[in-house]
mmCIF file of C-alpha atoms in Angstrom:
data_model
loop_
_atom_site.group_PDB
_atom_site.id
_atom_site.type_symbol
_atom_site.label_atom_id
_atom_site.label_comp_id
_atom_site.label_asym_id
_atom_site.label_seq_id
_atom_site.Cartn_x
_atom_site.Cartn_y
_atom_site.Cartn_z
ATOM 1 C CA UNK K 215 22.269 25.496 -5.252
ATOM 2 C CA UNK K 216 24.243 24.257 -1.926
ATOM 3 C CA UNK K 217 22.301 25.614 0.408
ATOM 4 C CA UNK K 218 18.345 25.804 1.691
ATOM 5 C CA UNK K 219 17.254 27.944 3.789
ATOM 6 C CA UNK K 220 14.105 27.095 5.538
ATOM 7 C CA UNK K 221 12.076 29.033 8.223
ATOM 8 C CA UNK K 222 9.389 26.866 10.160
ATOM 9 C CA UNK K 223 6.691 26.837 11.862
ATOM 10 C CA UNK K 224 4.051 27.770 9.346
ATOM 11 C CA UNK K 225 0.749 25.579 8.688
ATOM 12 C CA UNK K 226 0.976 24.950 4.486
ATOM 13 C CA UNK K 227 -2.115 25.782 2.930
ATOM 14 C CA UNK K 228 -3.060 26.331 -1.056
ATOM 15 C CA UNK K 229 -2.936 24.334 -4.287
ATOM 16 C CA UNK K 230 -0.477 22.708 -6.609
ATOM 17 C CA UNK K 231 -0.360 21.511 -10.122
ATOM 18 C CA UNK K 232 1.638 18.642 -9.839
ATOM 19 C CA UNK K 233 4.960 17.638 -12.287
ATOM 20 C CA UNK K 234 5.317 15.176 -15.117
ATOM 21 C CA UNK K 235 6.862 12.174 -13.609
ATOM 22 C CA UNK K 236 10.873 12.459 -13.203
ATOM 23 C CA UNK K 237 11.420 8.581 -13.353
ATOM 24 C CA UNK K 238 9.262 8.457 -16.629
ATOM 25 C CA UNK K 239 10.537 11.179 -18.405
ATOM 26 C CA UNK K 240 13.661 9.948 -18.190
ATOM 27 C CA UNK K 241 13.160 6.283 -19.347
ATOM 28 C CA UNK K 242 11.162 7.477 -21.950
ATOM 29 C CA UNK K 243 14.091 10.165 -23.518
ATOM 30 C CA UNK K 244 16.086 6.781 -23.233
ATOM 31 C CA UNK K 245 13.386 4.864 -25.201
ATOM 32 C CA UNK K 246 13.436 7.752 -28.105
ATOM 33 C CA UNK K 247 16.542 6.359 -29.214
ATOM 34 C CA UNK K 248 14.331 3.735 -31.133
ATOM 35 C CA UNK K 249 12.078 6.504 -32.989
ATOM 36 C CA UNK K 250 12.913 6.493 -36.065
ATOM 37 C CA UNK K 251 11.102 9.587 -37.017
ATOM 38 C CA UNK K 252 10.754 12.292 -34.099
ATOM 39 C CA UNK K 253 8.643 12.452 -30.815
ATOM 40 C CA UNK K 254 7.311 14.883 -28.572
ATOM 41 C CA UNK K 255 7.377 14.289 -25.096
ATOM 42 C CA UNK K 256 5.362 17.090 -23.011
ATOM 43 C CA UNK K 257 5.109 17.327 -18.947
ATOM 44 C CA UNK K 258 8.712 17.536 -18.798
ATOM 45 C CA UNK K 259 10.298 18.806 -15.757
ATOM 46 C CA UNK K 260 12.488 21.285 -15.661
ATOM 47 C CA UNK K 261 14.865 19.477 -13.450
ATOM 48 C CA UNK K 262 18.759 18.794 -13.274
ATOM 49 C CA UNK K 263 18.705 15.265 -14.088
ATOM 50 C CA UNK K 264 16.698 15.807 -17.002
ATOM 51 C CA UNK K 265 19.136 18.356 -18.494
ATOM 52 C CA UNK K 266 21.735 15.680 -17.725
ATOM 53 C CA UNK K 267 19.565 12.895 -19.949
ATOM 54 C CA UNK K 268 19.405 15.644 -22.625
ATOM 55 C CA UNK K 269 23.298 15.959 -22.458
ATOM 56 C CA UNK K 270 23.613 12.329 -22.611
ATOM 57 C CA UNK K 271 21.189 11.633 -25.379
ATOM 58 C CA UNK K 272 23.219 14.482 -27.383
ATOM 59 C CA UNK K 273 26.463 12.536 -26.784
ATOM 60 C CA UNK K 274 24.785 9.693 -28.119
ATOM 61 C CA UNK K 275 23.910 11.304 -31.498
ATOM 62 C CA UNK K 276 20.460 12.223 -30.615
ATOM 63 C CA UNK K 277 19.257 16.108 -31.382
ATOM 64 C CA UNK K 278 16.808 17.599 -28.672
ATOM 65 C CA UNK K 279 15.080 21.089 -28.332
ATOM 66 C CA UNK K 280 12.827 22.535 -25.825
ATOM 67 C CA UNK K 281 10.097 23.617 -27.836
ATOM 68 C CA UNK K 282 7.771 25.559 -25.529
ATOM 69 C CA UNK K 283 7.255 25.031 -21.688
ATOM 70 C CA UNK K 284 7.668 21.382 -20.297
ATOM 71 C CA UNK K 285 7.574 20.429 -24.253
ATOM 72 C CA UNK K 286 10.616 18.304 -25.319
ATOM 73 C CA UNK K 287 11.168 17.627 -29.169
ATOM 74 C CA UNK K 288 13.879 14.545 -29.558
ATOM 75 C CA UNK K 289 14.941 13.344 -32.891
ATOM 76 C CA UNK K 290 18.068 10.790 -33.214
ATOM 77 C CA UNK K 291 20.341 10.584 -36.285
ATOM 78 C CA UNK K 292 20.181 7.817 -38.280
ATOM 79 C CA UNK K 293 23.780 7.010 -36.799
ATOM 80 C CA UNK K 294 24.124 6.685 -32.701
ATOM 81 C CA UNK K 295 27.035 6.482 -30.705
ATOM 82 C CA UNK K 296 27.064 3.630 -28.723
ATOM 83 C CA UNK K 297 28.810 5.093 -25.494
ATOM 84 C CA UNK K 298 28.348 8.054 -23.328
ATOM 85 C CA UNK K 299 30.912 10.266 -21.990
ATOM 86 C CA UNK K 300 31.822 8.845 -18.616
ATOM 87 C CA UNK K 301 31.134 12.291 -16.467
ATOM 88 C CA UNK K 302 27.735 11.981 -17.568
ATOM 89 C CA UNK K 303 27.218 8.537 -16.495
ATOM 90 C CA UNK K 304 28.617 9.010 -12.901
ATOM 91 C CA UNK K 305 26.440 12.376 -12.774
ATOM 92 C CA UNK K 306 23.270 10.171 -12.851
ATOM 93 C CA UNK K 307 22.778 6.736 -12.709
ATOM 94 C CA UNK K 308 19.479 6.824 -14.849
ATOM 95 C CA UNK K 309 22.240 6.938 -17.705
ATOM 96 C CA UNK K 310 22.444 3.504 -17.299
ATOM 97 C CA UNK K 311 18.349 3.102 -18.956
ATOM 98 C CA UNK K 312 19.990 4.008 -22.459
ATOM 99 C CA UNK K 313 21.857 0.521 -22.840
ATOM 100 C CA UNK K 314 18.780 -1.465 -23.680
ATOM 101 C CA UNK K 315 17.383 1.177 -26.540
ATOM 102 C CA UNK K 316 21.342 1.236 -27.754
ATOM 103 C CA UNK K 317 21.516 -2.467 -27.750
ATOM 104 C CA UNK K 318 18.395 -3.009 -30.006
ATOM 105 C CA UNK K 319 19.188 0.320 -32.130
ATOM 106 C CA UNK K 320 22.925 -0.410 -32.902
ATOM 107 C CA UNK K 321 23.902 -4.139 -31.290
ATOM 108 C CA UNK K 322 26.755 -2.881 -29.055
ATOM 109 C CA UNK K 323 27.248 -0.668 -25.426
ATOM 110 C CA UNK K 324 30.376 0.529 -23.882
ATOM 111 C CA UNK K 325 29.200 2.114 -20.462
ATOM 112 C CA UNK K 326 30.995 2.898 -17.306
ATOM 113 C CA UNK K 327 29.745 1.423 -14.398
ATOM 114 C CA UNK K 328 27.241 3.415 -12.159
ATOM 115 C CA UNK K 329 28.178 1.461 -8.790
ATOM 116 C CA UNK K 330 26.301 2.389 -5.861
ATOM 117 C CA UNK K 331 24.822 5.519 -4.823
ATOM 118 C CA UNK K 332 24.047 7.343 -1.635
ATOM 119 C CA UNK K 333 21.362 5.863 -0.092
ATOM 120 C CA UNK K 334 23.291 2.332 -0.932
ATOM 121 C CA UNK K 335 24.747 -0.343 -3.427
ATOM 122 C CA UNK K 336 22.468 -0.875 -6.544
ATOM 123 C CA UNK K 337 24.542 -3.072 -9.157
ATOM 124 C CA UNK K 338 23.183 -3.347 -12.264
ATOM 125 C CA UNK K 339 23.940 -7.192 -12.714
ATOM 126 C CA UNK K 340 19.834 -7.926 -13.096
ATOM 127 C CA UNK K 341 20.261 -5.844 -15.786
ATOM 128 C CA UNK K 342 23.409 -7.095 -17.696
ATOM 129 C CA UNK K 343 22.180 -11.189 -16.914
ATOM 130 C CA UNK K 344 18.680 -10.178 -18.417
ATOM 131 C CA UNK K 345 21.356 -8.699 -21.340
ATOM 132 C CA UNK K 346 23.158 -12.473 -21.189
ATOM 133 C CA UNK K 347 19.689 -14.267 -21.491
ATOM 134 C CA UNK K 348 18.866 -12.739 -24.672
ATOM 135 C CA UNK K 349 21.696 -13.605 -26.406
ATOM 136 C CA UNK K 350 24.249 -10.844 -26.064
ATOM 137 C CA UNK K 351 27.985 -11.080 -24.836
ATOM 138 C CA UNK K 352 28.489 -8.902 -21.737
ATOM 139 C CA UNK K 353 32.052 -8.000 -20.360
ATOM 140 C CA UNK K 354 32.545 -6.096 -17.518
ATOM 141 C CA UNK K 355 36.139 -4.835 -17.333
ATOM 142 C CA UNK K 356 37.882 -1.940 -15.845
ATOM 143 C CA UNK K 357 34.955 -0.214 -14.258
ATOM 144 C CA UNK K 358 33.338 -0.455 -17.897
ATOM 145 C CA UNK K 359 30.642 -2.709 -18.900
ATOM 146 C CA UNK K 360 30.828 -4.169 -22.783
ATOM 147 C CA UNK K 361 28.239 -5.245 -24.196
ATOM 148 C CA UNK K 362 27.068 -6.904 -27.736
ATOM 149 C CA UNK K 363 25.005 -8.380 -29.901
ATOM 150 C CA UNK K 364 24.571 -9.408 -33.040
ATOM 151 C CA UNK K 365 20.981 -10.516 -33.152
ATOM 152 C CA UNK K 366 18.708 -10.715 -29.673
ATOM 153 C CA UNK K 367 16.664 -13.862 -29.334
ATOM 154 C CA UNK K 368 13.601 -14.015 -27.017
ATOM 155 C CA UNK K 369 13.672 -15.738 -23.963
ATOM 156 C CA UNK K 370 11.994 -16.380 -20.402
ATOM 157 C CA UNK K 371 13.549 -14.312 -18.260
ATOM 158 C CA UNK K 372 12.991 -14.270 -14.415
ATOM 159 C CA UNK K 373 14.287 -11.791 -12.459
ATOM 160 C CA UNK K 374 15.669 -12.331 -8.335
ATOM 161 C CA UNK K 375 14.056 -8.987 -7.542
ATOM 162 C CA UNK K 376 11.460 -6.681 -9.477
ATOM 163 C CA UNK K 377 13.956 -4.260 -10.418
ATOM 164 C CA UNK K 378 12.715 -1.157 -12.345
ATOM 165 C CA UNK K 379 15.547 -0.697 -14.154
ATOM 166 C CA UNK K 380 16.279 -3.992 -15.159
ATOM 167 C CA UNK K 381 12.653 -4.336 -16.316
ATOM 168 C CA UNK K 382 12.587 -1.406 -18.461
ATOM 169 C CA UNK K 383 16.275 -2.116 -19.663
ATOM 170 C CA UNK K 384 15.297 -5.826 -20.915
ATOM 171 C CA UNK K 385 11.849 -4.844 -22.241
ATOM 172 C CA UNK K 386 13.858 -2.351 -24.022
ATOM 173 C CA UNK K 387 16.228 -5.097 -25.388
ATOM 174 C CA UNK K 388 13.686 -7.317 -26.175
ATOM 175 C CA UNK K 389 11.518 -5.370 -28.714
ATOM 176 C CA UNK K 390 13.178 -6.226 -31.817
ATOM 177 C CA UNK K 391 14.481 -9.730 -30.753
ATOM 178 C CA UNK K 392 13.592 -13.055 -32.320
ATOM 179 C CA UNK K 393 10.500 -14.423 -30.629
ATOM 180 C CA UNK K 394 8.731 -14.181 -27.279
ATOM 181 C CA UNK K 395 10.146 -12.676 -24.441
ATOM 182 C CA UNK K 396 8.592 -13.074 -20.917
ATOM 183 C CA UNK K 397 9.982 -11.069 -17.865
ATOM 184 C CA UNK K 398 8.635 -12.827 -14.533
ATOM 185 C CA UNK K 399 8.725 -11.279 -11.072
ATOM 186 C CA UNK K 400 8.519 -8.446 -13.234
ATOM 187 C CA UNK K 401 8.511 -4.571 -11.338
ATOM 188 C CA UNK K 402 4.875 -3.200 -11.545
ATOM 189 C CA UNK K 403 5.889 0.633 -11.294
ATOM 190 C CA UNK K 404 3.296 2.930 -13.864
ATOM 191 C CA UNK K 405 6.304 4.531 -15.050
ATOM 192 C CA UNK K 406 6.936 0.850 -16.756
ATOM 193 C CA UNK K 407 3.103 1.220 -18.444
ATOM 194 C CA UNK K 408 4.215 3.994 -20.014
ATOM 195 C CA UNK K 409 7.420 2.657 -21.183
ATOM 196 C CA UNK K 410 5.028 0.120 -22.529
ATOM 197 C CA UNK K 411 2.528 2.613 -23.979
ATOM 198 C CA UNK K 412 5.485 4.546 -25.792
ATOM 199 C CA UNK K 413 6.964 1.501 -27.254
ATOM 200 C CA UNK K 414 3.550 -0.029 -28.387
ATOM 201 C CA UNK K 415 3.140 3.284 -30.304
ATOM 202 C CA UNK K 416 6.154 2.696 -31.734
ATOM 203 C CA UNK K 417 4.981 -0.705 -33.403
ATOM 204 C CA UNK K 418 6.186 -2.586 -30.461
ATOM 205 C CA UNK K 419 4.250 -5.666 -28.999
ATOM 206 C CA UNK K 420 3.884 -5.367 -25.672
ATOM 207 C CA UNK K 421 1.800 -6.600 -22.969
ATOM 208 C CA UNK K 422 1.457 -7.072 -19.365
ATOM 209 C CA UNK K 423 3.268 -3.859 -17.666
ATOM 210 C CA UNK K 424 1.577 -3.416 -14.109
ATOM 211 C CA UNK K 425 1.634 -7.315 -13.630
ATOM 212 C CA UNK K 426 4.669 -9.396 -12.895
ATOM 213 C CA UNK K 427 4.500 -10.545 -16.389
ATOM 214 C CA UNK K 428 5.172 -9.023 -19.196
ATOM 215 C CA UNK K 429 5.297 -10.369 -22.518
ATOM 216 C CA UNK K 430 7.410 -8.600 -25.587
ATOM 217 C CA UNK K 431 7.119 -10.355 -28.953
ATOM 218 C CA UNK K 432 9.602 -9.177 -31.198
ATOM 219 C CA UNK K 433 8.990 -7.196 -34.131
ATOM 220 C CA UNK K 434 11.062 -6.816 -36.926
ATOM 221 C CA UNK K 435 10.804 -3.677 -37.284
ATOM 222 C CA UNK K 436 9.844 -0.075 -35.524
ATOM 223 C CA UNK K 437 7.300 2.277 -37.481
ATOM 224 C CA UNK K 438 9.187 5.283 -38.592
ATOM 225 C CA UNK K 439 6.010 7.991 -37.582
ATOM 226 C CA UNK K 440 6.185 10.885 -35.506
ATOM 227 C CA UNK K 441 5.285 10.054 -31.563
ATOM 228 C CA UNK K 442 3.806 12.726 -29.087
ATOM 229 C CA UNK K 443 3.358 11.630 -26.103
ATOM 230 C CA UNK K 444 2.395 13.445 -22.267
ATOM 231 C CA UNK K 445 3.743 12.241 -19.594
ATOM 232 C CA UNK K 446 2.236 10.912 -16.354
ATOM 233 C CA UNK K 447 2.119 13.342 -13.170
ATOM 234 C CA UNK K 448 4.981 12.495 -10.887
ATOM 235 C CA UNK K 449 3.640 10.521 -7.972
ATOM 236 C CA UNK K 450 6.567 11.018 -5.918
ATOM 237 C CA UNK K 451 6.273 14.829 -5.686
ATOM 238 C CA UNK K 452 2.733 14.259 -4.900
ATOM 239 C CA UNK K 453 3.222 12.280 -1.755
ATOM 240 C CA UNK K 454 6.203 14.593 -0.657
ATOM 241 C CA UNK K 455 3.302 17.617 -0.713
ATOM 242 C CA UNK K 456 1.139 15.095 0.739
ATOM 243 C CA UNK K 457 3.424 14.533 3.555
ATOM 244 C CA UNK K 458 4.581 18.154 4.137
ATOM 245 C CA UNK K 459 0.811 19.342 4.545
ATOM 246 C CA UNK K 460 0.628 16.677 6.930
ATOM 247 C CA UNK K 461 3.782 17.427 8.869
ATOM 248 C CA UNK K 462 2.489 21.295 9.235
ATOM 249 C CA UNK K 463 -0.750 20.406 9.884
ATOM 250 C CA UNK K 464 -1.542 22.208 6.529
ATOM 251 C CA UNK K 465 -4.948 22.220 4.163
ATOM 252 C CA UNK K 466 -3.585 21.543 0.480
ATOM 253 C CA UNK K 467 -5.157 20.866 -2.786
ATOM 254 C CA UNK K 468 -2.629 18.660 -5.284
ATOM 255 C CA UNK K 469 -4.278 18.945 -8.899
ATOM 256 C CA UNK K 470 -2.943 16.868 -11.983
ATOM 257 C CA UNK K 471 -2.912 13.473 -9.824
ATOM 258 C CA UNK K 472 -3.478 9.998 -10.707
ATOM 259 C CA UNK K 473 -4.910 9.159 -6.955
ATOM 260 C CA UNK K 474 -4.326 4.669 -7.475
ATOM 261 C CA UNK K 475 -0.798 5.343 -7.921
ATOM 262 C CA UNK K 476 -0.242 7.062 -4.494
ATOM 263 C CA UNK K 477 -3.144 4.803 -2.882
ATOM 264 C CA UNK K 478 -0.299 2.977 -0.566
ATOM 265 C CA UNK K 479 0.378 6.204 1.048
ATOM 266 C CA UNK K 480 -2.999 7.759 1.574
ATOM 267 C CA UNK K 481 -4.421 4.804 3.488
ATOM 268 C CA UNK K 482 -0.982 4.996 6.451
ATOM 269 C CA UNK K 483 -1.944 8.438 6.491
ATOM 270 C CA UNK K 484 -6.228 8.369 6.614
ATOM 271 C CA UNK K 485 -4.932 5.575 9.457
ATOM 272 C CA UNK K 486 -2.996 8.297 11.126
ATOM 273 C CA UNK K 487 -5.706 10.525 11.347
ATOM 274 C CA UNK K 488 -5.323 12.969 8.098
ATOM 275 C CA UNK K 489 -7.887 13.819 6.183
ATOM 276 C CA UNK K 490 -7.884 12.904 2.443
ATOM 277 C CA UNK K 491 -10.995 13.418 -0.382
ATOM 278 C CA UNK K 492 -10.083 12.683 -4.003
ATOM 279 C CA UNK K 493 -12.195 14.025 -6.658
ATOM 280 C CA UNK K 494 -10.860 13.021 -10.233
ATOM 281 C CA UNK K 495 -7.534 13.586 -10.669
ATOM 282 C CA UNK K 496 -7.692 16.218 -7.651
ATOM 283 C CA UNK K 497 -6.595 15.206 -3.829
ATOM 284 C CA UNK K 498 -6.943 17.735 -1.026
ATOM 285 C CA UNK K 499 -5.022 16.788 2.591
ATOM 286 C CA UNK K 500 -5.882 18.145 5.579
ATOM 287 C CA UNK K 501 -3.957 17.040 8.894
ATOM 288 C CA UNK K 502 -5.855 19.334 11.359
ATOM 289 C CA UNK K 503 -5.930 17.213 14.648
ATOM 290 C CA UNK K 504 -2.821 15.145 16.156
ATOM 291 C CA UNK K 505 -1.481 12.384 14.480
ATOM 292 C CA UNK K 506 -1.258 9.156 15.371
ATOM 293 C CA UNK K 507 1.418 6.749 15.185
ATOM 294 C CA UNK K 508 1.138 3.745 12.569
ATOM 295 C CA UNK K 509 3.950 1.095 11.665
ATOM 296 C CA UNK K 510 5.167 1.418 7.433
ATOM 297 C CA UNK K 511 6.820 -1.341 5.215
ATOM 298 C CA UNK K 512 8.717 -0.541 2.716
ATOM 299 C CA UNK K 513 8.139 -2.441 -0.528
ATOM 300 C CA UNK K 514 7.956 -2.388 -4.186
ATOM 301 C CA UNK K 515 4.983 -1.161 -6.122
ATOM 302 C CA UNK K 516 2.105 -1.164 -5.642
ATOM 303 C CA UNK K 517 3.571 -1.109 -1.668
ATOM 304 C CA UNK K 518 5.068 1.901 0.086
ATOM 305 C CA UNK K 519 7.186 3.594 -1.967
ATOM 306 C CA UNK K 520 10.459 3.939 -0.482
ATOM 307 C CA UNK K 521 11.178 7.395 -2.114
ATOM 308 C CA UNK K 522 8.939 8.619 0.683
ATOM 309 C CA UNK K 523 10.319 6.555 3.561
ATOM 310 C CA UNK K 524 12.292 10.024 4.477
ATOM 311 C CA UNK K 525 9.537 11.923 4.188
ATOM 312 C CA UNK K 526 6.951 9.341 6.258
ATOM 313 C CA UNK K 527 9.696 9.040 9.045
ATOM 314 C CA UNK K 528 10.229 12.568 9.589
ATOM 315 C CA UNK K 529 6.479 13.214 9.286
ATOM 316 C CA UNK K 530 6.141 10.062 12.275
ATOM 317 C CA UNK K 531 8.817 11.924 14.747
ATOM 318 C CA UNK K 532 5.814 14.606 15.534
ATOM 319 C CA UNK K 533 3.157 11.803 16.122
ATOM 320 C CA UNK K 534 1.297 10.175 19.499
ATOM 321 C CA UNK K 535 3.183 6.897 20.245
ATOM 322 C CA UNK K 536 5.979 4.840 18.389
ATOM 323 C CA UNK K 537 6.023 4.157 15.238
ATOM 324 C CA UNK K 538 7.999 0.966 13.680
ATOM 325 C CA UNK K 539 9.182 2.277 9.507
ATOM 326 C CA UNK K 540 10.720 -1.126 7.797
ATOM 327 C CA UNK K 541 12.675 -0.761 4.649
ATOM 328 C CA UNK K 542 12.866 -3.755 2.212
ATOM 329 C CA UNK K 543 14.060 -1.890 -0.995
ATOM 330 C CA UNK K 544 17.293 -0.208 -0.220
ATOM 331 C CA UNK K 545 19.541 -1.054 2.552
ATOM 332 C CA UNK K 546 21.467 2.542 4.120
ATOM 333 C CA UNK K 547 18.437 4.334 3.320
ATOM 334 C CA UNK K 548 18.184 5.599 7.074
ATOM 335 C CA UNK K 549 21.108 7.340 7.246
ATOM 336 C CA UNK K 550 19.572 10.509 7.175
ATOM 337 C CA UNK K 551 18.132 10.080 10.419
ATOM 338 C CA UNK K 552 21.443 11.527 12.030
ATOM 339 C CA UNK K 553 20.340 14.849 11.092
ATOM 340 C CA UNK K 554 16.767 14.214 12.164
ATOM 341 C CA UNK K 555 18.046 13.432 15.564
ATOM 342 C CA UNK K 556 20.052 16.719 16.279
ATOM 343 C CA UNK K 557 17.081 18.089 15.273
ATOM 344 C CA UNK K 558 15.193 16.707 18.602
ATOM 345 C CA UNK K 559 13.458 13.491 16.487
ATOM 346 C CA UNK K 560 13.470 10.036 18.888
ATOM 347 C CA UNK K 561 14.436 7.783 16.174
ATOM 348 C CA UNK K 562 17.114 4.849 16.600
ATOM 349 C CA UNK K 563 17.698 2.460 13.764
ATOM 350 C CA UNK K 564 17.598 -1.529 13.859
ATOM 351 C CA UNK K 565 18.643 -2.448 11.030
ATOM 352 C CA UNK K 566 15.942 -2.172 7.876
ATOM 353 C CA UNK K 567 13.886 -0.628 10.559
ATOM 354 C CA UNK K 568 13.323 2.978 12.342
ATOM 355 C CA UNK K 569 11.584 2.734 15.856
ATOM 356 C CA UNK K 570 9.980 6.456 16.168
ATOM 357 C CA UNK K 571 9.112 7.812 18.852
ATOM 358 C CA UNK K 572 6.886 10.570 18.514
#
């Protein structure tokens, strides 16, 4: 699809059964390359990159089928490739979660390098030194990164910034290693508990996901039993609904929700003047009287995610007084705001920040 067409000017209104979560589905179709039986993962999104993953995994040596609706059935072979075609990887850089499951499963990556994307530069060198740490030789050469080991030892690791990816990647890395393994400054994300939850079903020793901490001891081996697993709903899409029935001034009902993993958003927004009542996993948002400016960080979980930073600015341009967004996660993540201005938006960017003007 190139093009959307969108007509405005109408007040949302209605309810919505949220997704399963995009960023853990796809971590956790990387993690099934350590099952050494089969697994079911269900909530899965019909979504492109997700059909990528699947191509991916395939290339790998893994075989996948879509059993019924949102069902996934993966099972790998008991022999994995240990690269992946290099279309694939530059199609989406989530490729890039397969190297720690390959590096435990068969001791060896060959991966082209992801680079940067479009809302900035995100190297994966967290990733490759956590690789380093734990006993593996890493080689980056000709856009390519090499990687091997012959047997993983644990290690304390501590990481410059909480990367996601770099968490998941060395937790991934670290299951079958000799010893303890501790990750500090750790990300906190609750896709990273389920990576956590999937592995420990697995026969994985894991604890500490949600904390800066966590702590793998190696096992020495993986139980080979069948794993079926539903996914957590996707608390990205949730906010984005969130946002829009704010923006529109709209009355919607979001059902499928895990409300503390949003709970950074909802309280900017109850402080601009929307209306939100949870009621188990069930949030309803109703922005029927003017909003009013409030000033957003940008940080990692549990702070404001900065998936929604679009979303929150463009939902500030239409309210009373100036608003002051500030983005610590990814630097060129405002360069949307062009398109917001020929639009009629007051926004002017000073470096990690947007001034708004409603």
């Amino acid at each position: 699809m190139e093009q959307l067409h969108i007509i405005g000017g109408h007040r949302l209104s209605g309810k919505i059964r949220i997704s399963g979560a995009k960023n853990a589905v796809l971590k956790l179709m990387a993690a099934s390359l350590l099952v050494e039986n089969e697994c079911i993962i269900r909530n899965v999104p019909l979504i492109k990159d997700v059909l990528t993953m699947i191509e991916v995994l395939r290339s790998l040596g893994v075989e996948l089928s879509w059993e019924e609706e949102a069902v996934l059935r993966i099972k790998p072979k008991k022999e994995l490739h240990f690269f992946a075609p290099d279309e694939l990887v530059r199609e989406m850089r989530a490729s890039v979660q397969v190297m720690g499951p390959l590096l435990t499963k068969v001791g060896k990556i060959k991966l082209f390098q992801p680079g940067g994307c479009v809302i900035g530069q995100r190297p994966i060198d967290l990733h490759l030194k956590g690789f380093q740490a734990l006993g593996a030789e890493v080689v980056e050469e000709h856009g390519y990164v090499y990687a091997q080991a012959h047997k993983l030892k644990g290690v304390d690791i501590h990481l410059d910034f909480p990367s996601v990816g770099a968490t998941e990647n060395i937790m991934a890395a670290a299951i079958l290693a000799e010893g303890a393994t501790v990750i500090k400054n750790a990300a906190k994300e609750p896709e990273i508990i389920e990576e956590q939850n999937f592995y420990n079903r697995l026969g994985a020793r894991i604890r500490g996901a949600g904390t800066d901490t966590i702590r793998i001891e190696g096992v020495s081996s993986l139980r080979s039993i069948p794993v079926d697993y539903t996914v957590i709903p996707d608390r990205i899409e949730t906010g984005t609904y969130i946002l829009a029935a704010a923006i529109t001034g709209g009355d919607v009902t979001l059902v499928d929700v895990i409300p503390e993993h949003f709970e950074a958003l909802t309280s900017k927004l109850k402080e601009s003047g929307v209306k939100i009542s949870i009621d188990g996993d069930m949030v309803r948002v109703c922005a029927d009287s003017k909003l009013k400016a409030i000033d957003a960080t940008i940080l990692p979980y549990p702070g404001f995610p900065t998936d929604l930073q679009p979303q929150m600015t463009a939902v500030m341009s239409l309210a009373e007084g100036t608003s002051l967004i500030t983005e610590n996660v990814f630097g060129g993540r405002f360069r949307y705001v062009d398109e917001l201005v020929r639009m009629g938006a007051n926004i002017k960017v000073e470096g990690r920040s947007a001034v708004v003007k409603g």
